[in-house]
Short mmCIF file of C-alpha atoms in Angstrom, two decimals:
data_model
loop_
_atom_site.label_atom_id
_atom_site.label_comp_id
_atom_site.label_asym_id
_atom_site.label_seq_id
_atom_site.Cartn_x
_atom_site.Cartn_y
_atom_site.Cartn_z
CA MET A 1319 79.67 61.28 110.59
CA SER A 1320 81.39 62.19 107.36
CA ALA A 1321 78.79 65.04 106.84
CA ILE A 1322 79.68 66.37 110.27
CA ALA A 1323 83.41 66.22 109.53
CA SER A 1324 82.86 67.98 106.22
CA ARG A 1325 80.86 70.72 108.06
CA ILE A 1326 83.66 71.15 110.64
CA THR A 1327 86.29 71.39 107.85
CA ALA A 1328 84.09 73.91 105.98
CA ASP A 1329 83.65 75.97 109.17
CA ALA A 1330 87.41 75.92 109.91
CA ASP A 1331 88.16 77.08 106.33
CA ALA A 1332 85.72 79.87 106.77
CA VAL A 1333 87.34 81.04 110.00
CA ASP A 1334 90.78 80.88 108.31
CA HIS A 1335 89.58 82.95 105.41
CA ALA A 1336 88.00 85.43 107.77
CA VAL A 1337 91.35 85.70 109.66
CA VAL A 1338 93.27 86.16 106.50
CA ALA A 1339 90.88 88.83 105.19
CA ARG A 1340 91.02 90.69 108.56
CA ARG A 1341 94.84 90.64 108.53
CA ALA A 1342 94.83 91.88 104.91
CA ARG A 1343 92.61 94.74 105.89
CA THR A 1344 94.93 95.85 108.77
CA ARG A 1345 98.35 94.77 107.41
CA GLY A 1346 97.83 95.15 103.69
CA TRP A 1347 100.32 97.96 103.38
CA TRP A 1348 103.00 95.70 104.84
CA TYR A 1349 102.11 92.80 102.45
CA VAL A 1350 102.43 95.17 99.48
CA ALA A 1351 105.85 96.49 100.78
CA GLU A 1352 107.04 92.97 101.43
CA HIS A 1353 105.99 91.88 97.88
CA ARG A 1354 107.81 94.82 96.29
CA ILE A 1355 110.91 94.24 98.38
CA ARG A 1356 111.02 90.60 97.47
CA SER A 1357 110.61 91.55 93.79
CA MET A 1358 113.77 93.63 94.06
CA ARG A 1359 115.83 90.49 94.40
CA SER A 1360 115.68 90.18 90.56
CA TYR A 1361 118.06 93.18 90.38
CA VAL A 1362 119.71 93.02 93.78
CA ALA A 1363 123.25 92.97 92.41
CA SER A 1364 122.74 96.22 90.41
CA TRP A 1365 120.82 97.66 93.38
CA PHE A 1366 123.77 97.17 95.76
CA GLY A 1367 126.29 98.06 93.08
CA LEU A 1368 124.63 101.40 92.27
CA SER A 1369 123.81 102.19 95.96
CA ILE A 1370 127.40 101.70 97.06
CA GLY A 1371 129.30 102.71 93.87
CA GLU A 1372 127.42 105.85 93.02
CA PRO A 1373 128.01 107.74 96.34
CA PHE A 1374 131.64 106.71 96.23
CA LEU A 1375 132.26 107.89 92.64
CA PHE A 1376 130.30 111.18 93.20
CA VAL A 1377 132.09 112.01 96.49
CA MET A 1378 135.60 110.98 95.41
CA GLY A 1379 135.22 112.29 91.87
CA LEU A 1380 134.01 115.69 92.78
CA GLY A 1381 136.22 115.77 95.87
CA LEU A 1382 139.37 115.03 93.99
CA GLY A 1383 138.41 116.98 90.93
CA LEU A 1384 136.00 119.90 90.94
CA ALA A 1385 136.46 120.57 94.68
CA LEU A 1386 140.15 121.08 94.28
CA LEU A 1387 139.60 123.50 91.50
CA VAL A 1388 136.90 125.49 93.37
CA ASP A 1389 138.81 125.65 96.61
CA ALA A 1390 141.95 126.79 94.86
CA ASN A 1391 140.07 129.69 93.29
CA GLN A 1392 137.99 130.51 96.40
CA GLY A 1393 140.82 130.39 98.88
CA ALA A 1394 140.22 129.83 102.56
CA GLN A 1395 136.71 131.23 102.27
CA GLY A 1396 135.52 128.24 100.26
CA VAL A 1397 131.79 128.10 99.42
CA ASP A 1398 129.43 129.10 102.12
CA GLY A 1399 132.31 129.29 104.40
CA VAL A 1400 133.32 125.67 104.07
CA PRO A 1401 135.36 123.55 101.63
CA TYR A 1402 133.44 122.85 98.46
CA LEU A 1403 133.16 119.07 99.10
CA VAL A 1404 131.53 119.82 102.45
CA PHE A 1405 129.11 122.20 100.75
CA ILE A 1406 127.97 119.73 98.01
CA ALA A 1407 128.01 116.55 100.02
CA PRO A 1408 124.50 116.90 101.59
CA ALA A 1409 123.00 118.09 98.29
CA LEU A 1410 124.48 115.20 96.43
CA MET A 1411 122.99 112.86 98.93
CA MET A 1412 119.64 114.41 98.66
CA ALA A 1413 119.82 114.46 94.82
CA SER A 1414 120.62 110.73 94.94
CA ALA A 1415 117.63 110.14 97.14
CA MET A 1416 115.36 112.19 94.86
CA GLN A 1417 116.44 110.38 91.67
CA THR A 1418 116.22 106.88 93.21
CA SER A 1419 112.72 107.58 94.49
CA ALA A 1420 111.56 109.07 91.14
CA ASN A 1421 112.94 106.07 89.19
CA GLU A 1422 111.20 103.51 91.48
CA ASN A 1423 107.92 105.46 91.13
CA THR A 1424 108.08 105.78 87.39
CA TRP A 1425 108.66 102.45 85.79
CA GLY A 1426 107.53 100.43 88.83
CA VAL A 1427 104.18 102.16 89.21
CA PHE A 1428 103.47 102.12 85.52
CA GLY A 1429 104.45 98.47 85.31
CA GLY A 1430 102.16 97.69 88.20
CA PHE A 1431 99.19 98.88 86.10
CA LYS A 1432 100.29 97.91 82.57
CA TRP A 1433 103.22 95.46 82.06
CA PHE A 1434 102.62 93.23 85.03
CA PRO A 1435 99.25 94.37 86.54
CA MET A 1436 99.99 93.40 90.06
CA PHE A 1437 98.02 96.32 91.43
CA PHE A 1438 94.75 94.94 89.97
CA ALA A 1439 95.50 91.57 91.51
CA MET A 1440 96.07 93.24 94.91
CA ASN A 1441 92.88 95.24 94.57
CA GLY A 1442 91.08 91.85 94.14
CA THR A 1443 91.82 91.08 97.69
CA PRO A 1444 90.82 92.89 100.90
CA ILE A 1445 93.90 95.20 100.42
CA SER A 1446 92.74 98.72 99.71
CA ALA A 1447 94.11 101.28 97.19
CA ALA A 1448 95.41 103.31 100.11
CA GLN A 1449 97.36 100.32 101.42
CA ILE A 1450 98.85 99.71 97.89
CA VAL A 1451 100.05 103.26 97.73
CA LEU A 1452 101.53 103.31 101.19
CA GLY A 1453 103.09 99.91 100.90
CA TYR A 1454 104.71 100.60 97.59
CA GLN A 1455 106.17 103.91 99.01
CA LEU A 1456 107.49 102.10 102.07
CA ALA A 1457 109.41 99.70 99.78
CA THR A 1458 110.72 102.66 97.82
CA LEU A 1459 112.09 104.10 101.09
CA VAL A 1460 113.76 100.82 101.74
CA ARG A 1461 115.37 101.06 98.30
CA VAL A 1462 116.48 104.60 98.94
CA ALA A 1463 117.86 103.86 102.41
CA LEU A 1464 120.93 102.07 101.11
CA PRO A 1465 122.48 104.88 99.08
CA LEU A 1466 121.67 107.23 101.93
CA VAL A 1467 123.61 104.99 104.41
CA THR A 1468 126.45 104.75 101.92
CA PHE A 1469 126.64 108.66 101.54
CA THR A 1470 126.49 109.01 105.27
CA ALA A 1471 129.35 106.46 105.81
CA MET A 1472 131.38 108.35 103.15
CA ILE A 1473 130.81 111.70 104.94
CA LEU A 1474 131.71 110.26 108.31
CA LEU A 1475 134.81 108.51 106.85
CA LEU A 1476 136.14 111.60 105.20
CA GLY A 1477 135.27 113.72 108.24
CA LEU A 1478 133.04 116.20 106.40
CA GLY A 1479 131.18 118.38 108.86
CA ASP A 1480 129.63 117.32 112.16
CA ALA A 1481 129.21 113.61 112.76
CA ALA A 1482 125.90 113.95 114.60
CA GLY A 1483 124.58 116.28 111.92
CA ALA A 1484 125.59 113.65 109.22
CA LEU A 1485 123.18 111.19 110.86
CA LEU A 1486 120.45 113.69 110.52
CA LEU A 1487 120.82 113.52 106.74
CA LEU A 1488 119.17 110.14 106.82
CA PRO A 1489 115.65 111.25 107.95
CA ILE A 1490 115.91 114.37 105.71
CA GLY A 1491 116.72 112.17 102.67
CA LEU A 1492 113.86 109.81 103.44
CA LEU A 1493 111.44 112.62 103.83
CA LEU A 1494 112.55 114.00 100.44
CA ALA A 1495 112.24 110.58 98.85
CA ALA A 1496 108.66 110.21 100.21
CA SER A 1497 107.58 113.73 98.99
CA MET A 1498 109.15 113.17 95.47
CA GLY A 1499 107.98 109.61 95.35
CA PHE A 1500 104.31 110.42 96.00
CA ALA A 1501 104.42 113.28 93.58
CA VAL A 1502 105.80 111.12 90.73
CA MET A 1503 103.46 108.25 91.65
CA ALA A 1504 100.41 110.56 91.36
CA TRP A 1505 101.33 111.59 87.74
CA VAL A 1506 102.50 108.18 86.58
CA ALA A 1507 99.28 106.55 87.84
CA THR A 1508 97.31 108.62 85.33
CA GLN A 1509 99.23 107.29 82.36
CA THR A 1510 97.73 104.46 80.50
CA ARG A 1511 100.09 104.10 77.57
CA ASP A 1512 103.89 104.42 77.26
CA ARG A 1513 104.62 106.79 74.44
CA GLY A 1514 107.95 107.74 75.77
CA GLN A 1515 106.57 110.21 78.23
CA LEU A 1516 107.80 108.32 81.24
CA SER A 1517 111.38 109.31 80.45
CA PHE A 1518 110.25 112.97 80.85
CA ILE A 1519 110.43 112.59 84.61
CA GLU A 1520 114.27 112.07 84.42
CA ARG A 1521 114.89 114.48 81.66
CA PHE A 1522 112.52 117.36 82.40
CA VAL A 1523 112.03 117.06 86.23
CA VAL A 1524 114.88 115.23 87.99
CA LEU A 1525 117.70 116.71 85.89
CA PRO A 1526 116.53 120.39 85.94
CA LEU A 1527 115.75 120.25 89.69
CA THR A 1528 119.29 118.90 90.33
CA LEU A 1529 120.88 121.71 88.29
CA PHE A 1530 118.70 124.59 89.45
CA SER A 1531 118.15 123.79 93.23
CA GLY A 1532 121.48 124.98 94.55
CA THR A 1533 123.06 121.55 94.40
CA TYR A 1534 126.43 122.59 92.99
CA PHE A 1535 126.43 126.22 93.85
CA PRO A 1536 124.31 128.49 96.09
CA LEU A 1537 120.89 129.29 94.72
CA GLU A 1538 121.63 133.02 95.15
CA THR A 1539 124.24 132.81 92.39
CA LEU A 1540 121.54 132.17 89.80
CA PRO A 1541 119.79 135.01 88.04
CA TRP A 1542 116.97 136.33 90.21
CA PHE A 1543 114.28 135.23 87.69
CA LEU A 1544 115.35 131.59 88.24
CA HIS A 1545 115.21 131.50 92.02
CA TRP A 1546 111.60 130.36 91.95
CA ILE A 1547 112.72 126.97 90.65
CA GLY A 1548 114.57 126.38 93.83
CA TRP A 1549 111.70 127.69 95.99
CA ILE A 1550 109.34 125.00 94.56
CA SER A 1551 111.94 122.30 94.39
CA PRO A 1552 111.81 119.70 97.16
CA LEU A 1553 115.47 119.01 96.63
CA TRP A 1554 116.42 122.75 97.55
CA HIS A 1555 114.39 122.44 100.75
CA ALA A 1556 116.08 119.16 101.64
CA ALA A 1557 119.58 120.39 100.75
CA GLU A 1558 119.17 123.48 102.80
CA LEU A 1559 118.20 121.41 105.84
CA GLY A 1560 121.06 118.99 105.15
CA ARG A 1561 123.69 121.75 105.05
CA ALA A 1562 122.43 123.22 108.23
CA ALA A 1563 122.61 119.88 109.93
CA LEU A 1564 125.98 118.84 108.51
CA TYR A 1565 128.10 122.11 108.96
CA GLY A 1566 125.78 124.61 110.59
CA ALA A 1567 124.83 126.58 107.52
CA PRO A 1568 122.83 129.74 108.56
CA LEU A 1569 119.19 128.74 108.90
CA THR A 1570 116.60 130.62 110.97
CA PRO A 1571 113.96 128.58 112.87
CA LEU A 1572 111.33 130.02 110.64
CA MET A 1573 113.03 128.84 107.41
CA ALA A 1574 113.74 125.40 108.93
CA LEU A 1575 109.99 125.15 109.54
CA VAL A 1576 109.27 126.29 106.02
CA HIS A 1577 111.64 123.73 104.53
CA VAL A 1578 110.28 120.81 106.67
CA GLY A 1579 106.59 121.99 106.24
CA PHE A 1580 106.99 122.16 102.42
CA LEU A 1581 108.38 118.60 102.28
CA ILE A 1582 105.61 117.25 104.62
CA LEU A 1583 102.87 119.11 102.77
CA LEU A 1584 104.02 117.85 99.40
CA ALA A 1585 104.08 114.29 100.68
CA VAL A 1586 100.72 114.47 102.27
CA VAL A 1587 99.05 116.16 99.33
CA ALA A 1588 100.65 113.95 96.85
CA CYS A 1589 99.85 110.83 98.87
CA ALA A 1590 96.18 111.76 99.06
CA LEU A 1591 96.13 112.41 95.36
CA SER A 1592 97.86 109.10 94.60
CA ILE A 1593 95.31 107.22 96.66
CA ARG A 1594 92.45 108.94 94.86
CA ILE A 1595 93.86 108.15 91.43
CA PHE A 1596 94.66 104.52 92.39
CA ARG A 1597 91.18 103.97 93.73
CA LYS A 1598 89.57 105.36 90.67
CA ARG A 1599 91.65 103.46 88.25
CA LEU A 1600 91.52 100.10 90.08
CA ASP A 1601 87.75 100.23 90.65
CA ARG A 1602 86.95 100.64 86.84
#
C-alpha cells in the first residue's frame, strides 16, 4: 500500500513539474519581468524620488529660467512658433525616457551576467533567452513609465499645448525607451569585463544625443554637417513626433511614418540582435 502511495505521490509531482515547465515556456517573459520589478524594491525610494523630482526640476527650472530669457529675446514668435517651454517640454520628456532606459540596460544587464548572474540561473529553467530579453525590457518600460507619467502631469498642469496630444507622448516615450533599451542591451551583453567602458553609454551616447538631437533648439540651427547626428538619433525622431502631438508642429504624413518606422525598426533589429547575443552567451 505504501508503494502505491509513493507511486501516486511521484506521479503527482511529475505532473506538477510538467505544469510548471509548460507555464515557464509560455509565461517566462512575465516571470522575468516580475522578478526584475520586484528587485526594484531595493531602490524604490530613489526610483520614485528621481521619477517625480527630475521632471519637476527640469520643467520648472527651464521654464522659470532659460525659457524666460529665450522668450524675451524671441518675442511673440517664440521657438517654432510657440513659447520655449512648450517647445522643449516633449523633448525633455523623451530625453528622460532615453536616459532611464539606457541606465537600466547598462548596469542591470551587465550585472545579470557578471555581478549577480541571474540570467544564467534563468537559463537553467525552461525560460528561453528570448523570454529573458523581452521580460527584462518589459520591466524597463515599467521603470520608464513613472517619469513619463510625471512629465505628462506637469505638461497638463501647466497647460502646455494640447491635452489630448500630451497623452500621446506616453506611447511615443515608451517606444523610444524600447528602441534605445534594446540597442544598449545588445552592446552591453557582449561585454564580459568592466574596465570602465560601461560609463561610455552615458558620456558618449546619451549625452551627445541629448545635445545634438534638437532637444534644446531646432536641429536646423546646427551646422549642416552635424544634422546627420539627429537623423540617426532615436531621440530626435521621438521628439519630432512629440512636438507634433503636443502643439501641432509641422509634420507631413511621410515624415511621421519615417519617425515611427525608424523607432520600430531599431527596436526590432536590436531586439533580435539581443536575443542572438543572449542565446550565444548563455549556452556556452
